[in-house]
Coordinates of C-alpha atoms in Angstrom, one line a residue:
M201 CA 122.1 94.4 126.5
S202 CA 120.4 93.7 123.2
P203 CA 117.0 92.1 123.1
T204 CA 116.9 88.3 123.0
A205 CA 114.6 85.9 121.3
V206 CA 113.5 83.1 123.5
V207 CA 112.0 79.8 122.6
A208 CA 111.0 77.9 125.7
P209 CA 108.5 75.1 126.6
P210 CA 105.0 76.3 127.6
P211 CA 104.6 76.5 131.4
A212 CA 101.9 74.5 133.1
D213 CA 99.9 77.5 134.2
G214 CA 100.8 80.3 131.9
P215 CA 101.4 81.3 128.3
A216 CA 103.7 79.4 126.1
G217 CA 107.4 80.3 126.5
G218 CA 107.9 79.9 122.8
T219 CA 106.6 83.4 122.2
L220 CA 108.6 86.5 122.7
R221 CA 108.0 88.1 126.1
R222 CA 107.0 91.6 125.1
R223 CA 107.1 94.6 127.4
R224 CA 103.6 95.8 128.1
A225 CA 102.9 99.3 126.8
P226 CA 101.9 101.7 129.6
W227 CA 98.8 102.8 127.5
P228 CA 96.2 101.7 126.7
P229 CA 95.9 99.9 130.0
S230 CA 95.0 96.2 130.3
L231 CA 91.5 95.0 130.8
R232 CA 92.1 94.8 134.5
G233 CA 93.4 98.4 134.5
R234 CA 90.4 99.6 132.6
A235 CA 88.1 97.9 135.0
T236 CA 89.9 99.5 137.9
L237 CA 89.7 102.9 136.3
A238 CA 86.0 102.5 135.7
L239 CA 85.4 101.4 139.3
T240 CA 87.5 104.3 140.6
A241 CA 85.6 106.8 138.4
V242 CA 82.3 105.5 139.7
A243 CA 83.5 105.5 143.3
V244 CA 84.8 109.1 143.0
A245 CA 81.6 110.3 141.3
L246 CA 79.4 108.7 144.0
T247 CA 81.7 110.1 146.8
T248 CA 81.6 113.5 145.2
A249 CA 77.8 113.5 144.9
L250 CA 77.5 112.3 148.5
A251 CA 79.9 114.9 149.8
V252 CA 78.0 117.7 148.0
G253 CA 74.7 116.5 149.4
V254 CA 76.1 116.3 152.9
W255 CA 77.6 119.7 152.6
V256 CA 74.4 121.4 151.3
S257 CA 72.2 119.6 153.9
A258 CA 74.5 120.3 156.8
T259 CA 75.1 124.0 156.0
Q260 CA 71.4 124.6 155.4
Y261 CA 70.5 122.9 158.7
L262 CA 73.2 124.8 160.7
L263 CA 72.1 128.2 159.1
Y264 CA 68.4 127.4 159.8
T265 CA 69.2 126.5 163.4
R266 CA 71.3 129.6 163.9
Q267 CA 68.6 131.9 162.4
N268 CA 66.0 130.5 164.7
V269 CA 68.1 131.0 167.7
T270 CA 69.0 134.6 166.8
L271 CA 65.4 135.4 165.9
A272 CA 64.1 134.1 169.2
Q273 CA 66.6 136.2 171.1
A274 CA 66.0 139.3 169.1
V275 CA 62.2 139.0 169.6
A276 CA 62.6 138.6 173.3
N277 CA 64.9 141.6 173.5
A278 CA 62.6 143.7 171.3
A279 CA 59.7 142.9 173.7
Q280 CA 61.8 143.9 176.7
V281 CA 62.8 147.2 175.0
Q282 CA 59.2 147.9 174.1
R283 CA 58.1 147.4 177.7
G284 CA 60.9 149.7 178.8
L285 CA 60.1 152.5 176.4
S286 CA 56.4 152.3 177.5
A287 CA 57.5 152.9 181.1
E288 CA 58.7 156.3 182.2
G289 CA 62.2 157.1 183.3
F290 CA 64.3 154.7 181.0
L291 CA 66.7 156.0 178.5
P292 CA 67.4 154.0 175.3
A293 CA 71.0 153.4 176.3
E294 CA 70.0 152.1 179.7
L295 CA 67.4 149.7 178.1
L296 CA 70.0 148.3 175.6
S297 CA 72.6 147.8 178.3
Q298 CA 70.2 145.7 180.4
L299 CA 69.4 143.3 177.6
P300 CA 70.7 139.7 177.7
R301 CA 73.0 139.1 174.7
E302 CA 75.3 136.4 173.6
T303 CA 78.9 137.1 173.3
G304 CA 79.7 139.4 170.4
S305 CA 76.1 140.4 169.6
V306 CA 75.2 144.1 169.3
S307 CA 71.8 145.8 170.0
L308 CA 70.7 148.9 168.2
L309 CA 67.6 151.1 168.7
A310 CA 66.1 153.6 166.3
D311 CA 64.0 156.0 168.5
D312 CA 62.4 158.9 166.6
G313 CA 65.4 159.1 164.2
E314 CA 67.9 158.8 167.0
W315 CA 70.1 155.7 167.0
S316 CA 71.5 154.0 170.1
T317 CA 74.0 151.1 170.0
T318 CA 75.9 149.0 172.5
S319 CA 79.0 148.9 170.3
L320 CA 81.3 151.6 168.8
R321 CA 82.1 149.3 165.9
I322 CA 78.6 148.6 164.7
G323 CA 76.2 151.5 164.2
R324 CA 73.5 152.7 161.8
E325 CA 75.9 152.9 158.9
E326 CA 76.7 149.2 159.1
L327 CA 73.1 148.2 158.6
P328 CA 72.0 147.9 154.9
E329 CA 69.6 150.5 153.7
A330 CA 67.2 147.8 152.4
L331 CA 67.0 146.3 155.9
R332 CA 66.4 149.6 157.6
T333 CA 63.7 150.5 155.0
A334 CA 61.9 147.2 155.4
V335 CA 61.8 147.5 159.2
A336 CA 60.7 151.1 158.9
R337 CA 57.7 149.9 156.9
G338 CA 56.8 147.5 159.7
E339 CA 58.3 144.3 158.2
P340 CA 60.5 142.1 160.4
S341 CA 63.6 141.4 158.3
R342 CA 67.1 139.8 158.6
Q343 CA 70.1 140.0 156.3
R344 CA 73.7 138.7 156.3
I345 CA 76.2 141.5 156.5
A346 CA 80.0 141.9 156.7
V347 CA 81.7 144.3 159.1
D348 CA 85.4 144.7 158.5
G349 CA 85.4 141.4 156.7
D350 CA 83.7 139.5 159.5
P351 CA 80.3 137.8 158.9
Y352 CA 77.3 138.9 160.9
L353 CA 73.5 138.3 160.8
A354 CA 71.4 141.5 161.3
V355 CA 67.8 141.1 162.6
G356 CA 65.4 144.1 162.5
L357 CA 62.1 144.1 164.3
P358 CA 59.5 147.0 164.4
L359 CA 58.2 147.8 167.8
P360 CA 54.3 147.8 167.6
G361 CA 52.6 150.9 168.9
L362 CA 55.8 152.9 168.7
Q363 CA 57.6 154.6 165.8
D364 CA 60.8 152.8 166.9
A365 CA 62.7 149.7 165.6
Y366 CA 65.0 147.3 167.3
F367 CA 68.0 145.7 165.6
E368 CA 70.4 143.1 166.8
V369 CA 73.5 141.9 165.0
F370 CA 74.8 138.4 165.7
P371 CA 78.3 137.2 164.9
L372 CA 78.6 134.2 162.5
H373 CA 82.3 133.3 163.0
E374 CA 81.5 130.0 164.6
L375 CA 79.0 129.0 161.9
D376 CA 81.5 129.9 159.2
D377 CA 84.3 128.0 160.9
T378 CA 82.1 125.0 161.2
V379 CA 81.1 125.1 157.5
R380 CA 84.7 125.6 156.5
V381 CA 85.9 122.6 158.6
L382 CA 83.0 120.5 157.1
G383 CA 84.1 121.5 153.6
V384 CA 87.7 120.6 154.3
V385 CA 86.7 117.2 155.7
L386 CA 84.4 116.4 152.8
T387 CA 87.0 117.5 150.2
S388 CA 89.6 115.4 151.8
S389 CA 87.2 112.4 151.8
V390 CA 86.7 112.8 148.0
L391 CA 90.4 113.1 147.4
A392 CA 91.2 110.1 149.5
A393 CA 88.4 108.1 147.8
A394 CA 90.3 108.0 144.5
P395 CA 93.5 106.0 145.5
L396 CA 91.4 104.0 148.0
A397 CA 88.9 103.0 145.3
A398 CA 91.8 102.3 142.8
A399 CA 93.4 99.9 145.3
V400 CA 90.2 98.2 146.2
G401 CA 89.2 98.0 142.5
W402 CA 92.6 96.5 141.6
W403 CA 92.2 93.9 144.3
V404 CA 88.5 93.1 143.5
T405 CA 89.0 92.8 139.7
R406 CA 91.7 90.1 140.0
P407 CA 89.3 87.2 140.9
A408 CA 86.7 88.7 138.6
L409 CA 89.0 88.6 135.6
R410 CA 90.7 85.3 136.4
P411 CA 88.6 83.4 133.8
L412 CA 89.8 85.8 131.1
E413 CA 93.3 85.2 132.2
R414 CA 92.8 81.4 131.8
I415 CA 91.4 82.0 128.3
S416 CA 94.3 84.3 127.4
A417 CA 96.8 81.7 128.8
A418 CA 95.2 78.9 126.8
A419 CA 95.3 80.9 123.6
A420 CA 98.9 81.9 124.2
A421 CA 99.8 78.3 124.9
I422 CA 98.3 77.1 121.6
A423 CA 100.0 80.0 119.7
G424 CA 103.3 78.8 121.3
G425 CA 102.8 75.2 120.0
D426 CA 101.0 73.5 122.9
L427 CA 98.0 72.2 120.9
G428 CA 96.8 70.3 123.9
A429 CA 95.9 73.4 125.9
R430 CA 92.3 73.6 126.9
I431 CA 90.1 75.8 129.1
D432 CA 88.5 74.4 132.3
P433 CA 85.3 76.4 133.1
R434 CA 85.4 75.1 136.7
G435 CA 81.7 75.1 137.1
D436 CA 81.2 78.7 135.9
P437 CA 78.0 78.7 133.8
S438 CA 79.0 82.0 132.1
L439 CA 82.3 80.7 131.1
A440 CA 81.1 77.2 129.9
P441 CA 79.9 78.3 126.4
I442 CA 83.1 80.1 125.7
A443 CA 85.2 77.2 127.0
A444 CA 83.2 74.7 125.0
S445 CA 83.7 76.8 121.8
F446 CA 87.4 77.4 122.5
N447 CA 88.1 73.7 123.3
A448 CA 86.2 72.5 120.2
T449 CA 88.2 74.9 118.0
A450 CA 91.5 73.9 119.7
A451 CA 90.7 70.2 119.2
A452 CA 89.9 70.7 115.6
L453 CA 93.1 72.7 115.1
E454 CA 95.1 70.0 116.9
Q455 CA 93.6 67.3 114.8
R456 CA 94.4 69.2 111.6
V457 CA 98.0 69.9 112.6
R458 CA 98.5 66.2 113.6
A459 CA 97.0 65.1 110.3
D460 CA 99.3 67.5 108.3
A461 CA 102.3 66.3 110.3
R462 CA 101.4 62.6 109.6
F463 CA 101.0 63.5 106.0
A464 CA 104.5 65.2 105.9
A465 CA 106.0 62.2 107.8
D466 CA 104.4 59.7 105.3
V467 CA 105.6 61.7 102.3
S468 CA 109.1 62.0 103.8
H469 CA 109.1 58.2 104.5
E470 CA 108.0 57.4 101.0
L471 CA 110.7 59.6 99.6
R472 CA 113.5 57.8 101.4
S473 CA 113.3 54.7 99.2
P474 CA 113.7 56.4 95.8
L475 CA 116.2 58.7 97.4
T476 CA 118.3 55.7 98.6
T477 CA 118.1 54.3 95.1
V478 CA 119.3 57.6 93.6
L479 CA 122.2 57.7 96.1
A480 CA 123.2 54.2 95.2
A481 CA 123.0 55.1 91.5
V482 CA 125.2 58.2 92.1
S483 CA 127.7 56.1 94.0
L484 CA 127.8 53.6 91.1
V485 CA 128.4 56.4 88.6
E486 CA 131.1 57.9 90.9
A487 CA 132.9 54.5 90.7
H488 CA 133.5 55.2 87.0
A489 CA 133.9 58.9 87.3
D490 CA 137.4 58.7 85.9
R491 CA 135.9 57.7 82.5
L492 CA 133.9 60.8 82.3
D493 CA 135.0 64.0 80.7
P494 CA 135.6 67.1 82.9
D495 CA 132.1 68.5 82.3
G496 CA 130.6 65.1 83.2
R497 CA 132.6 64.9 86.5
E498 CA 131.5 68.5 87.4
G499 CA 127.9 67.6 86.7
L500 CA 128.2 64.4 88.8
A501 CA 129.7 66.4 91.7
L502 CA 126.8 68.8 91.5
L503 CA 124.3 66.0 91.4
R504 CA 125.8 64.3 94.4
S505 CA 125.7 67.6 96.4
E506 CA 122.1 68.2 95.6
V507 CA 121.1 64.7 96.4
R508 CA 122.9 64.9 99.8
D509 CA 121.0 68.1 100.6
L510 CA 117.8 66.4 99.6
E511 CA 118.6 63.5 101.8
R512 CA 119.3 65.8 104.8
L513 CA 116.1 67.7 104.1
V514 CA 114.0 64.6 104.0
A515 CA 115.6 63.3 107.2
D516 CA 114.8 66.7 109.0
L517 CA 111.3 66.7 107.7
L518 CA 110.7 63.1 108.9
E519 CA 112.1 63.9 112.3
I520 CA 110.2 67.1 112.9
S521 CA 106.9 65.7 111.5
R522 CA 107.1 62.7 113.8
T523 CA 107.3 65.0 116.7
D524 CA 104.4 67.1 115.6
A525 CA 102.3 64.0 115.0
G526 CA 102.6 63.2 118.8
D527 CA 105.4 60.7 118.6
P528 CA 108.2 62.5 120.6
D529 CA 110.0 59.2 121.3
L530 CA 111.8 60.8 124.2
V531 CA 114.3 58.8 126.2
V532 CA 115.4 60.8 129.2
E533 CA 118.5 60.0 131.2
D534 CA 121.2 61.7 133.2
V535 CA 123.8 63.3 130.8
R536 CA 127.0 65.1 131.8
L537 CA 126.7 68.2 129.7
A538 CA 130.4 69.1 129.5
A539 CA 131.4 65.6 128.4
L540 CA 128.7 65.5 125.7
V541 CA 129.8 68.8 124.3
G542 CA 133.4 67.6 124.2
Q543 CA 132.4 64.4 122.4
T544 CA 130.4 66.4 119.8
L545 CA 133.3 68.7 119.1
A546 CA 135.7 65.7 118.9
R547 CA 133.5 64.0 116.3
R548 CA 133.4 67.2 114.3
A549 CA 137.2 67.5 114.4
A550 CA 137.5 63.8 113.3
A551 CA 135.2 64.5 110.4
G552 CA 137.5 67.4 109.3
G553 CA 135.2 70.1 110.6
G554 CA 137.9 72.0 112.5
S555 CA 139.2 71.6 116.0
T556 CA 137.5 73.6 118.8
R557 CA 137.9 72.8 122.4
P558 CA 135.0 73.7 124.7
T559 CA 135.4 76.2 127.6
V560 CA 133.9 74.7 130.7
A561 CA 133.3 76.9 133.7
A562 CA 134.4 75.5 137.1
A563 CA 130.8 75.4 138.3
A564 CA 129.7 73.5 135.3
A565 CA 132.4 70.8 135.1
D566 CA 130.3 68.1 136.6
V567 CA 126.8 69.5 135.9
V568 CA 124.3 66.9 134.9
V569 CA 121.0 67.4 133.0
R570 CA 118.0 65.1 132.4
A571 CA 117.8 64.9 128.7
D572 CA 117.5 62.7 125.7
K573 CA 121.2 62.2 124.8
R574 CA 120.5 61.5 121.1
R575 CA 118.4 64.7 120.8
L576 CA 120.8 66.8 122.8
E577 CA 123.7 65.7 120.7
R578 CA 121.6 66.5 117.6
V579 CA 121.0 70.0 119.1
L580 CA 124.7 70.6 119.6
R581 CA 125.5 69.3 116.2
N582 CA 122.9 71.5 114.5
L583 CA 124.2 74.6 116.3
V584 CA 127.8 73.9 115.4
D585 CA 126.8 73.2 111.7
N586 CA 124.7 76.4 111.7
A587 CA 127.8 78.3 112.9
D588 CA 130.1 76.7 110.3
T589 CA 127.6 77.0 107.4
H590 CA 125.7 80.2 108.1
G591 CA 127.6 82.1 110.8
G592 CA 131.1 82.5 109.3
G593 CA 132.6 79.7 111.4
L594 CA 132.5 78.4 114.9
T595 CA 134.6 80.6 117.3
A596 CA 133.8 79.2 120.8
V597 CA 131.6 76.8 122.7
T598 CA 131.2 77.4 126.4
V599 CA 129.5 75.3 129.1
E600 CA 128.5 77.2 132.3
R601 CA 126.0 77.1 135.2
A602 CA 123.4 79.9 135.6
G603 CA 121.4 79.3 138.7
P604 CA 119.2 76.2 138.3
H605 CA 120.2 75.9 134.6
A606 CA 123.1 74.4 132.7
C607 CA 123.9 76.4 129.6
V608 CA 125.8 75.8 126.4
L609 CA 126.9 78.9 124.5
V610 CA 127.7 78.6 120.8
D611 CA 129.4 81.6 119.3
D612 CA 130.1 82.2 115.6
A613 CA 132.0 84.8 113.6
G614 CA 129.2 85.9 111.3
P615 CA 127.3 89.2 111.2
G616 CA 124.9 88.0 113.9
V617 CA 121.2 87.7 113.8
P618 CA 119.3 91.1 113.4
E619 CA 117.1 91.9 116.4
E620 CA 114.0 91.9 114.3
E621 CA 114.7 88.4 113.1
R622 CA 115.5 86.8 116.5
G623 CA 111.8 86.1 117.1
V624 CA 111.5 84.0 113.9
V625 CA 114.9 82.5 113.5
F626 CA 113.7 79.3 115.2
E627 CA 110.7 78.9 112.9
R628 CA 110.6 76.3 110.2
F629 CA 112.1 77.3 106.9
A630 CA 113.1 80.7 108.3
R631 CA 116.0 82.0 106.1
G632 CA 116.2 85.5 107.4
S633 CA 116.6 88.6 105.2
R634 CA 119.8 90.4 105.9
S635 CA 122.0 87.7 107.5
T636 CA 124.2 85.2 105.7
R637 CA 121.5 82.6 106.3
A638 CA 119.5 84.2 103.5
S639 CA 122.3 83.8 101.0
S640 CA 123.6 80.4 102.0
D641 CA 122.4 76.9 101.5
G642 CA 120.1 75.4 104.1
S643 CA 116.5 74.4 104.4
G644 CA 115.8 76.4 107.6
L645 CA 114.8 73.3 109.5
G646 CA 118.0 72.9 111.6
L647 CA 117.2 75.6 114.2
A648 CA 113.6 74.6 114.2
L649 CA 114.7 71.1 115.2
V650 CA 116.9 72.6 117.9
S651 CA 114.0 74.6 119.3
R652 CA 111.7 71.6 119.2
H653 CA 114.2 69.2 120.9
V654 CA 115.1 71.7 123.6
Q655 CA 111.4 72.3 124.4
L656 CA 110.7 68.6 124.7
M657 CA 113.6 68.4 127.2
G658 CA 112.2 71.2 129.3
G659 CA 114.7 73.8 128.3
S660 CA 114.9 76.9 126.1
V661 CA 117.2 78.3 123.4
T662 CA 117.9 81.9 122.7
V663 CA 120.0 83.9 120.3
T664 CA 121.8 87.2 121.1
D665 CA 125.0 89.0 120.2
A666 CA 128.3 87.3 120.9
P667 CA 130.8 89.4 123.0
G668 CA 133.3 89.4 120.1
G669 CA 130.8 89.9 117.4
G670 CA 128.6 87.4 115.6
A671 CA 125.7 85.5 117.0
R672 CA 125.5 83.5 120.3
F673 CA 123.1 80.7 120.6
V674 CA 122.4 79.8 124.2
V675 CA 120.8 76.4 125.2
R676 CA 119.4 76.3 128.8
L677 CA 118.4 73.0 130.4
P678 CA 117.4 72.4 134.0
A679 CA 120.4 71.1 135.9
V680 CA 120.0 68.0 138.1
D681 CA 120.5 68.6 141.8
P682 CA 123.4 66.5 143.1
A683 CA 121.0 65.3 145.9
G684 CA 119.0 63.4 143.3
G685 CA 116.5 65.8 141.8
R686 CA 116.1 69.1 140.0
P687 CA 116.9 72.2 142.0

């Protein structure tokens, strides 16, 4: 489906419908999106910093506690070994076997160069040289080691009064497992913080940015033609200065536009009298046209054509300027759309404009709209004239029902309206660039009047491609519910 230009009345709480509804680009994000990203980044940074702090503090505390426990046990066992060696009759292996140890710990004794151990897996070779040297110098020492890939903490204590040293190796599996689980939990928390912070940020920024949405909606409404749009600060002191400036600017703009419209209306009105005189003079000359030579009759025909175009232009200017000046003069009544379309086409046929019968869908046979009958007939007549004059001829007029709307589809046989021009085709004095409208006669006010009248009646008008080629103008008006109101 090709893109469609839409001219619609401004909604009560949103941007004007007269502007094109543009698809929002995925990047850069909206203001709300940027605020959400900022909040998410801050939340993730704080969560990461907190997780790192917790991880460092917890691991240091666990390691400190574990070292104190192992050191206390090693000191107690070393004292017991020293007492046993001072007594007669105890062998090193017997002394080591009698020591209390936690599960997995290993005791070693260096006695005059002879090493005894309670495990076949951990012996003298598994102890680092630096540790053994420090203890040999009489310095109590400890060092983390790895045996077959498993972590251990080796504690070495010299035995005072003896040339011996006691070593005890403690497993660190549980400590490493605890640290690993803590790291997984903290990492998961950081990863989960990102989507959670994004969701919370998206929800929190909505009320915070609501004043900006009201400003944007008011600006869009004015851009769409609703000059009466204003911003209500709703007691927000931070928004009050902006609202005051915006409202003052909008009021000045509205006053200027109304003044220009009244000026155009006054000029158009003043032009009607001399134009009427010129038309009467042309009619008088036409009454004696048979006395003119061929060149004179040709010039008279050209003059009459130009005067008629000027009369139509003045009438259009007068009508559109009155509406802009705040004088809509709208008389709303119930109108059977299919019957009005049929009458409009019948008058066109009677005036020699060609015979075209409307196609009425079954669901739209009795559809009723609340509209100004004179304006709606003018809308239909302008669209038909536009098809005849600029669209290569009228090919079809269809009345159908689309949900809560009643629609009139006017198809022509021309080249259609290029997609890039559909957004401006309803603007005043728009002539297009590549369509036949640019090369044919016309002031460019007919479709502008169509748009203006349809907006005043609460509807919209669009242009797209006709199924058989050419352009299709679609007028949508709210249908009246048979129960007595609009659906």
